[in-house]
Amino acid sequence: MTITEAHVATDTWLERYDAAVAGVLPSYFELIADRAEGSWITDVEGRRYLDFGSGIAVTNVGHGHPTVVAAIERQVRDLIHTSVVFRHARYIELAEAVGRLTPFFDRPQVFLCNSGAEAVDGALKLARKTTGKGGVIAFRRAFHGRTMAATSLTTAKGKYREGYEPLLGGITVVDYCVPGEHPSEAEAVRAALAELDAVLSLQLPDGNVGAMIVEPVLGEGGYVVPPVAWLEGLRRRCDEHGIVLIFDEVQCGMGRTGHAFAAETFGVTPDVILFAKGIASGLPLGGIVAPAALMERWPNGAHGSTFGGNPVACAAALATIEVLLRDDLFARAELLGARAIERLCLSTAALDVVTDVRGIGLMVGVELRDKDAASAVQERCLADGLVVLTCGPGENVLRLVPPLTLSDEELDHGLTILEQALADVV
């Protein structure tokens, strides 16, 4: 294909997209993906991009990992769908595998669905059904999904809620603990917990609040790593008030923080963990995992799903977990993330455009002075063959979430492109 033909192909696809696809669906870039492998995506023009976005933290073991592809192919030939008419082996095996990733839970049990937002909705139903209390505490700058209940909990950006009110009632939003907004980490913890205590004592009698849902690492809200002391404070208050503590690990789970789940990384055990994104390498799958003592109080038939726990998605998830464990990718995430943060802190120290570099494992945030600067860096990176996503309330944080299978050379190549883009913006 010639360059001219390639451009025509892209333009033709974009015209068809605009004609056929609902305009409400957003996209970062006006590119048409054709294929992907490992840490690279190729568009219909044949141009390759190093992917530091992973489909928003989804392709944790890379695009099209051979082990995952082989598992999908085998399962498609055997069994594609059962719904709740029949039980199937892959669902059972995956529930057992996820349980082994949560050694801090006593007899963990799993419910599978199709997405992170569905897991959020299900967890709210679980908490309400088992506590008899409908009130929910959520945190400012959170992103929990796009369904109506998940949107009601989401405050990362006003546009996610605009035009959809009235939303789900009974939700109280309090401050997330953002260390950079205070003189010290200790002061950040004190202020955030003081506000929570005031809300619990003045606004929310114990008989009203059944759930507290929090991202143990803030995702869409800016890639903020909170102090462990704050998460420990949440745990104590949930114990004191009989509240179900829910960790939404949809974005930070499946190895990103150096362990399967951030709950283990931080040493703070919630009552419920939600997962999706990185669990099945791009196939739609999400879920809820909690101790049997809680799950057994959720009556049979009180919740369900037609497609949740689809055999093919479960096979992909089992293979994904196999690769994560076999190749020690949790440790790899911790190693590469530390290298990236150290290098970026040094290389950007003299750049006024960069106001912070932070992260944990392979969840790295580079905060810039404003949205325009972030957009300019993102565009320059794309022009040089690197996919970088943005996030944060001001859309001024570059989030780096490459596959955990990223090679040393690929990491260095991507960071070099990013550093040059930052220097050029200055």
XYZ file of C-alpha atoms in Angstrom:
426
model
C 0.000 0.000 0.000
C 1.372 3.432 -0.929
C 1.376 6.374 1.491
C -1.480 7.979 -0.458
C -3.519 4.781 -0.336
C -2.862 4.467 3.373
C -4.136 7.978 4.059
C -7.213 7.299 1.959
C -7.811 4.145 3.970
C -7.656 6.087 7.241
C -9.920 8.857 5.986
C -12.413 6.324 4.628
C -12.569 4.464 7.914
C -13.027 7.710 9.853
C -15.867 8.755 7.549
C -17.571 5.395 8.061
C -16.992 5.680 11.817
C -18.613 9.117 11.996
C -21.581 7.909 9.955
C -22.229 4.671 11.846
C -20.964 5.137 15.414
C -22.860 7.181 17.992
C -21.043 10.450 18.521
C -21.302 10.090 22.298
C -18.443 7.545 22.257
C -15.136 9.387 22.844
C -11.675 8.430 21.621
C -8.236 9.822 22.342
C -6.899 9.773 18.801
C -8.254 9.789 15.246
C -6.355 6.667 14.308
C -7.623 3.293 13.125
C -5.892 0.333 14.747
C -5.205 -2.630 12.487
C -3.257 -5.071 14.663
C -1.200 -5.223 17.841
C 1.466 -7.420 19.372
C 3.260 -7.165 22.694
C 3.810 -3.496 23.519
C 3.091 -2.227 19.993
C 0.011 -1.182 18.009
C -0.023 -0.826 14.214
C -2.566 1.379 12.456
C -4.079 0.931 8.982
C -1.317 3.097 7.542
C 1.257 0.609 8.790
C 2.663 2.933 11.420
C 3.713 1.360 14.725
C 3.141 2.941 18.126
C 4.730 1.945 21.431
C 1.740 1.579 23.724
C 2.101 3.223 27.131
C -1.680 3.163 27.553
C -2.507 -0.572 27.351
C -6.083 0.191 26.321
C -6.411 2.061 29.649
C -4.588 -0.484 31.828
C -6.141 -3.553 30.179
C -3.430 -5.386 28.216
C -1.261 -6.087 31.263
C 0.468 -9.058 29.591
C 0.733 -7.238 26.275
C -1.357 -7.345 23.134
C -2.121 -10.802 21.784
C 0.041 -12.787 24.192
C 0.492 -16.264 22.644
C -0.562 -18.057 25.839
C -3.771 -16.028 26.028
C -4.545 -16.359 22.322
C -4.063 -20.138 22.465
C -6.404 -20.410 25.459
C -9.069 -18.354 23.664
C -8.797 -20.477 20.527
C -9.142 -23.725 22.489
C -12.148 -22.460 24.409
C -13.961 -21.117 21.344
C -13.845 -24.584 19.820
C -15.236 -26.210 22.971
C -17.797 -23.908 24.568
C -18.689 -20.253 24.002
C -21.741 -19.565 26.160
C -23.934 -21.074 28.851
C -25.345 -18.140 30.850
C -26.768 -19.458 34.132
C -28.436 -22.432 32.441
C -25.347 -24.597 32.948
C -22.350 -24.062 35.170
C -18.994 -24.463 33.445
C -15.465 -25.433 34.408
C -13.677 -22.230 33.402
C -15.843 -20.143 35.750
C -14.996 -22.446 38.644
C -11.291 -22.493 37.797
C -11.148 -18.719 37.490
C -12.959 -18.164 40.792
C -10.387 -20.441 42.427
C -7.501 -18.610 40.709
C -8.725 -15.178 41.784
C -9.190 -16.517 45.291
C -5.542 -17.570 45.370
C -4.611 -13.977 44.497
C -6.377 -12.763 47.663
C -4.606 -14.697 50.453
C -5.720 -12.011 52.936
C -9.353 -13.159 52.553
C -10.732 -16.131 54.470
C -12.318 -18.575 51.978
C -12.697 -16.039 49.142
C -15.643 -16.352 46.785
C -16.104 -14.664 43.409
C -18.948 -13.248 41.329
C -18.145 -12.556 37.661
C -19.672 -9.887 35.413
C -18.689 -8.057 32.221
C -17.014 -4.817 33.303
C -15.736 -2.686 36.134
C -18.902 -0.594 36.213
C -21.006 -3.739 36.590
C -18.757 -4.864 39.434
C -19.318 -1.513 41.145
C -23.082 -1.797 40.805
C -23.008 -5.366 42.093
C -20.893 -4.412 45.088
C -23.368 -1.700 46.074
C -26.159 -4.267 45.922
C -24.075 -6.691 47.979
C -23.442 -4.092 50.681
C -27.063 -2.935 50.786
C -28.434 -6.477 50.897
C -26.085 -7.690 53.627
C -26.120 -4.619 55.881
C -29.661 -3.395 55.333
C -28.197 0.111 54.958
C -28.371 2.002 51.670
C -26.050 4.930 52.292
C -22.681 5.066 50.515
C -19.518 7.076 51.144
C -17.432 7.817 48.055
C -14.414 10.017 47.457
C -13.790 13.182 45.504
C -11.891 12.760 42.174
C -12.995 9.109 41.918
C -13.919 7.299 38.730
C -16.038 4.165 39.113
C -17.658 3.708 35.704
C -20.431 4.824 33.373
C -23.582 3.012 34.497
C -26.053 5.141 36.436
C -24.959 3.904 39.866
C -21.260 4.086 38.980
C -21.749 7.577 37.520
C -23.357 8.603 40.809
C -20.099 7.724 42.569
C -17.846 9.383 39.982
C -16.476 12.880 40.563
C -13.262 12.768 38.510
C -14.727 15.236 36.005
C -17.999 17.128 35.910
C -18.680 16.024 32.325
C -19.267 12.449 33.489
C -22.293 13.576 35.511
C -23.545 16.543 33.505
C -27.085 16.123 32.253
C -27.742 12.859 34.133
C -29.075 14.116 37.435
C -30.894 13.222 39.572
C -28.433 10.398 40.182
C -28.531 7.616 42.765
C -29.430 8.975 46.198
C -27.814 8.294 49.532
C -24.235 9.020 48.379
C -21.962 11.286 50.392
C -18.689 12.427 48.797
C -15.685 13.295 50.961
C -12.091 14.275 50.200
C -9.604 11.749 48.843
C -6.248 11.988 50.588
C -3.972 13.794 48.115
C -0.543 14.322 49.757
C 0.515 17.016 47.285
C -2.270 19.319 48.426
C -0.867 19.578 51.974
C 2.413 20.605 53.612
C 3.184 17.003 54.585
C 1.851 13.478 54.180
C 0.904 13.381 57.850
C -1.101 16.588 57.507
C -2.848 15.195 54.425
C -3.915 12.115 56.378
C -5.044 14.169 59.366
C -7.138 16.543 57.245
C -8.795 13.821 55.164
C -9.691 11.663 58.162
C -10.912 14.698 60.121
C -13.356 15.526 57.336
C -14.527 11.911 57.202
C -15.018 11.855 60.985
C -17.064 15.051 60.830
C -19.275 13.576 58.128
C -19.753 10.330 60.051
C -20.623 12.098 63.270
C -22.707 14.977 61.942
C -24.334 13.781 58.721
C -24.448 9.999 58.627
C -25.804 8.067 61.583
C -24.557 4.471 61.748
C -27.921 3.120 60.692
C -27.671 4.768 57.273
C -24.282 3.892 55.764
C -23.687 0.408 54.378
C -20.749 0.908 52.005
C -17.579 2.916 51.532
C -16.023 2.617 48.078
C -12.520 3.842 47.301
C -9.795 3.445 44.705
C -6.679 2.436 46.690
C -4.727 4.227 43.951
C -6.595 7.086 42.306
C -6.873 6.393 38.567
C -8.775 8.771 36.313
C -8.602 11.326 39.124
C -4.877 11.880 38.585
C -2.793 8.803 39.442
C -2.459 9.690 43.105
C -0.938 7.201 45.565
C -2.450 7.863 49.004
C -0.594 7.312 52.291
C -1.067 3.864 53.803
C -2.066 5.539 57.069
C -5.132 7.003 55.358
C -6.266 3.622 54.006
C -5.707 2.148 57.472
C -7.863 4.954 58.865
C -10.656 4.054 56.464
C -10.445 0.433 57.575
C -10.750 1.367 61.263
C -13.741 3.614 60.675
C -15.564 1.004 58.622
C -15.034 -1.488 61.447
C -16.314 1.017 64.013
C -19.446 1.906 62.060
C -20.341 -1.457 60.480
C -19.575 -0.282 56.940
C -18.503 -2.572 54.082
C -15.162 -1.291 52.752
C -14.928 -1.766 48.982
C -11.636 -1.399 47.117
C -12.247 -0.547 43.464
C -9.130 -2.102 41.913
C -10.418 -2.065 38.356
C -7.471 0.045 37.159
C -4.784 -0.631 39.766
C -5.359 -4.379 40.089
C -3.859 -7.393 38.319
C -0.254 -6.621 39.139
C 0.076 -2.911 38.393
C 1.201 -2.013 41.930
C 3.669 -4.876 42.371
C 1.162 -7.398 43.749
C -1.975 -8.902 42.290
C -3.990 -6.293 44.190
C -3.076 -3.010 45.850
C -4.714 -4.277 49.041
C -1.733 -6.616 49.423
C 0.746 -3.947 48.315
C -0.459 -1.596 51.063
C -1.204 -4.272 53.647
C -4.777 -3.038 54.146
C -7.572 -5.594 53.804
C -10.956 -4.379 52.557
C -14.183 -6.352 52.778
C -14.624 -6.462 48.986
C -12.313 -6.089 45.983
C -13.532 -5.208 42.494
C -11.542 -6.158 39.397
C -11.849 -5.899 35.602
C -9.601 -4.264 32.956
C -6.350 -6.275 33.242
C -7.978 -9.589 34.198
C -8.689 -10.943 30.686
C -6.290 -9.177 28.303
C -9.036 -7.262 26.519
C -11.992 -9.631 26.674
C -14.937 -8.210 28.643
C -14.778 -9.509 32.200
C -15.091 -8.033 35.658
C -15.827 -9.329 39.086
C -16.271 -9.099 42.825
C -14.221 -11.079 45.335
C -14.926 -11.170 49.068
C -14.694 -13.581 51.991
C -17.275 -16.350 52.098
C -18.631 -14.997 55.379
C -19.877 -11.937 53.484
C -20.749 -13.570 50.156
C -22.848 -16.273 51.848
C -25.152 -13.558 53.174
C -25.997 -12.551 49.581
C -28.990 -14.815 48.811
C -29.024 -17.068 45.768
C -30.678 -15.251 42.843
C -30.376 -11.797 44.421
C -27.988 -10.829 41.617
C -27.004 -12.342 38.283
C -25.700 -11.857 34.754
C -26.465 -13.309 31.334
C -22.951 -12.921 29.952
C -20.824 -12.495 33.086
C -18.250 -15.264 33.414
C -18.449 -16.175 29.732
C -16.324 -19.304 29.091
C -14.077 -17.598 26.521
C -13.464 -14.567 28.725
C -12.744 -16.874 31.664
C -10.253 -18.857 29.576
C -8.496 -15.605 28.634
C -8.389 -14.581 32.289
C -6.958 -17.912 33.414
C -4.232 -17.626 30.782
C -3.551 -14.007 31.761
C -3.103 -14.984 35.406
C -0.864 -17.868 34.328
C 1.431 -15.451 32.462
C 1.442 -12.919 35.314
C 2.563 -15.581 37.796
C 4.825 -17.647 35.523
C 6.814 -14.643 34.310
C 6.870 -12.908 37.715
C 5.270 -9.811 36.232
C 4.234 -8.384 39.593
C 7.898 -7.948 40.492
C 8.568 -6.739 36.964
C 5.976 -3.971 37.378
C 7.580 -2.863 40.611
C 11.064 -2.825 39.063
C 10.145 -1.011 35.839
C 7.936 1.498 37.622
C 10.705 2.425 40.054
C 13.132 2.844 37.144
C 10.713 5.050 35.246
C 9.965 7.301 38.231
C 13.646 7.668 39.134
C 14.614 8.535 35.570
C 11.761 10.997 35.053
C 12.391 12.730 38.372
C 15.992 13.344 37.310
C 15.325 14.299 33.700
C 12.454 16.697 34.456
C 13.846 18.333 37.592
C 14.714 21.524 35.721
C 11.525 21.672 33.649
C 8.956 24.139 34.961
C 6.268 22.426 32.910
C 6.483 19.328 35.161
C 5.007 19.871 38.620
C 5.153 16.291 39.929
C 6.221 12.746 39.073
C 4.557 10.042 41.137
C 3.301 6.497 41.030
C 3.492 2.959 42.301
C 4.542 -0.010 40.202
C 3.699 0.532 36.545
C 1.136 3.240 37.343
C 3.131 6.416 36.783
C 1.695 9.919 36.668
C 3.531 12.969 35.310
C 1.650 16.098 36.307
C 2.098 19.148 34.090
C 1.262 22.789 34.729
C -1.976 22.739 32.715
C -4.125 20.890 30.200
C -2.615 22.675 27.205
C 0.877 21.511 28.123
C -0.328 17.937 28.623
C -2.135 17.958 25.277
C 0.928 19.319 23.497
C 3.183 16.636 25.003
C 0.655 13.923 24.195
C 0.427 15.051 20.558
C 4.200 15.235 20.196
C 4.594 11.740 21.692
C 2.024 10.355 19.245
C 3.810 11.997 16.321
C 7.009 10.263 17.473
C 5.300 6.889 17.855
C 4.385 6.741 21.563
C 0.868 6.393 22.974
C 0.442 8.322 26.231
C -2.917 8.954 27.906
C -4.022 11.864 30.095
C -6.094 12.019 33.261
C -6.815 14.206 36.278
C -9.551 16.748 37.016
C -7.633 19.301 34.969
C -6.655 16.724 32.327
C -3.054 17.762 32.971
C -1.581 14.448 34.149
C 0.155 12.079 31.739
C -0.473 8.501 32.854
C 2.009 5.831 31.913
C 0.498 2.339 32.045
C 2.459 0.142 29.617
C 2.143 -3.648 29.562
C 3.921 -5.391 32.433
C 5.732 -7.408 29.736
C 7.496 -4.246 28.547
C 11.197 -4.835 27.845
C 13.973 -2.675 29.282
C 14.708 -1.377 25.802
C 11.058 -0.488 25.163
C 10.842 1.343 28.486
C 13.950 3.376 27.683
C 12.724 4.090 24.147
C 9.364 5.355 25.392
C 10.881 7.489 28.142
C 13.300 9.050 25.649
C 10.384 10.077 23.410
C 8.487 11.481 26.407
C 11.499 13.410 27.714
C 12.096 14.970 24.313
C 8.433 15.952 24.052
C 8.544 17.580 27.479
C 11.700 19.486 26.561
C 10.148 20.651 23.298
C 7.034 21.962 25.068
C 9.253 24.023 27.378
